[in-house]
Amino acid sequence: MNFIDLFAGAGGLSEGFIKAGYTPIAHIEMNKHAVMTLETRAIYHYLRKSNKLEYYYEYQKTYNLTDKEREVARKKLLDYVPKEKLELIINNEISEKTIHNMFKQIDKEMNLKDHNTVDVIVGGPPCQAYSLLGRARDKNSMKNDDRNYLYKLYVRFLKHYQPKAFVFENVQGILTAQNGTIYKNLNRYLKRVGYSLQSFTLNAKDFGVPQNRKRVILIGFRKDIITPESFFYHSEYNFSIDELFKDLPNIQAGEKYKKYNYACKPTKAQTSIDVRNNSDILTHHHARTQNARDLKIYEKAIKKWNEESLRLKYTDLEEELMTHNNRKSFLDRFKVVAGNLNHSHTVVAHLSKDGHHFIHPDIIQTRSITVREAARLQTFPDNYYFEGPRTANFVQIGNAVPPLMAKKIAFSLLNNL
């Protein structure tokens, strides 16, 4: 089975489908840092199959070096991989202007590799236009946002390649955007090009992901394929978040862990969801700097959760710690990742702006979570290397589909097909 990944981001969906045994034909993504991450991951999979992962580990160990040194190391890493392995990671925006050239590029590569058909198309168009928060903040409820209509371009890919099935991931708001008109039009477009549609509101924690993350998964089958009645099987992550983070060395706010080893061997919490193995190298464990006022608030929030199982409200703080004039909404702007539960709250791209909503549960560390910790909550394995600055890493992780959830969706699809 093969697949094309549209609006690919850092590759959460792709990673799950690859682990389920699918072969990627192409990835399309407009963000340059996410594209570099996709390339690095493709190199990992190539070197793993070639039994040459030592070259990849060598590259990971440049994480703490300068930008120039990492750039030199990346060029060296690229030399280990045939160019054609990376040619169909396309760094471009999907639009009316670009789509025909994308078809030509993919068609040409498919002919060269004797791919006669595309089995599955996956992807999730940017969700800002559909999100309830985005609509609430915009005076026109995002009606004038061009991203509302990216689904039409997704459907164009279905029409051109006629895959057996597709997986379309998005926020719950896509079902109600513009009073349901967007979803109705999407359904109409799909029927016109020969596809049925099933919508599922799924929670990542029901797929073994240590995170409470609700998303809509739209799955469609070509009209000549019998639509299954049952689809997903559920499982849970049975350990605490504290156990998930246990092997990571303690660091303080503003500190970057400059070694590549862990505090202890992999725990069952990590191996149960395949985020770490014995050969992994630790990277991206770098805590952002916080000012003294924020650290005082973090300490109060951690104590309140760990000792009382209660969330800190902004209005609970002393007057000198409250700098925001708005004291009626967003009272949970400081939130601890619950270490004693088996799931965190939803990891979002806003984590790139500040860490106030993702405070580490350990009072000894008193900081926001690192990129590696956020990646684990999303079930990205520790050998997943995110390119670009830390802010770009957080955006890539927050926007992604958890690979473990994607893997189980991919298996369900495979069994039905």
PDB file of C-alpha atoms in Angstrom, residues 211 213 215 345-354 357-358 374 378 394-395 397-399:
ATOM      1  CA  GLN A 211      -3.058  13.223  25.607  1.00  0.00           C
ATOM      2  CA  ARG A 213      -6.923  15.497  22.038  1.00  0.00           C
ATOM      3  CA  ARG A 215     -10.178  15.756  16.421  1.00  0.00           C
ATOM      4  CA  HIS A 345      -4.453  18.356  28.001  1.00  0.00           C
ATOM      5  CA  THR A 346      -4.258  19.095  24.266  1.00  0.00           C
ATOM      6  CA  VAL A 347      -0.841  20.056  22.920  1.00  0.00           C
ATOM      7  CA  VAL A 348      -1.297  23.027  20.569  1.00  0.00           C
ATOM      8  CA  ALA A 349       0.925  25.149  18.330  1.00  0.00           C
ATOM      9  CA  HIS A 350       0.491  28.128  20.697  1.00  0.00           C
ATOM     10  CA  LEU A 351       3.153  26.420  22.798  1.00  0.00           C
ATOM     11  CA  SER A 352       5.577  28.250  20.496  1.00  0.00           C
ATOM     12  CA  LYS A 353       4.445  31.605  21.945  1.00  0.00           C
ATOM     13  CA  ASP A 354       4.898  30.825  25.639  1.00  0.00           C
ATOM     14  CA  HIS A 357      -0.293  26.521  29.485  1.00  0.00           C
ATOM     15  CA  PHE A 358       2.209  23.635  29.590  1.00  0.00           C
ATOM     16  CA  ALA A 374       5.874  17.901  23.960  1.00  0.00           C
ATOM     17  CA  GLN A 378       2.236  13.527  20.813  1.00  0.00           C
ATOM     18  CA  PHE A 394       6.697  23.583  18.892  1.00  0.00           C
ATOM     19  CA  VAL A 395       4.508  24.630  15.954  1.00  0.00           C
ATOM     20  CA  ILE A 397       4.504  19.279  17.090  1.00  0.00           C
ATOM     21  CA  GLY A 398       1.338  21.149  18.081  1.00  0.00           C
ATOM     22  CA  ASN A 399      -0.116  20.954  14.566  1.00  0.00           C
TER      23      ASN A 399
END
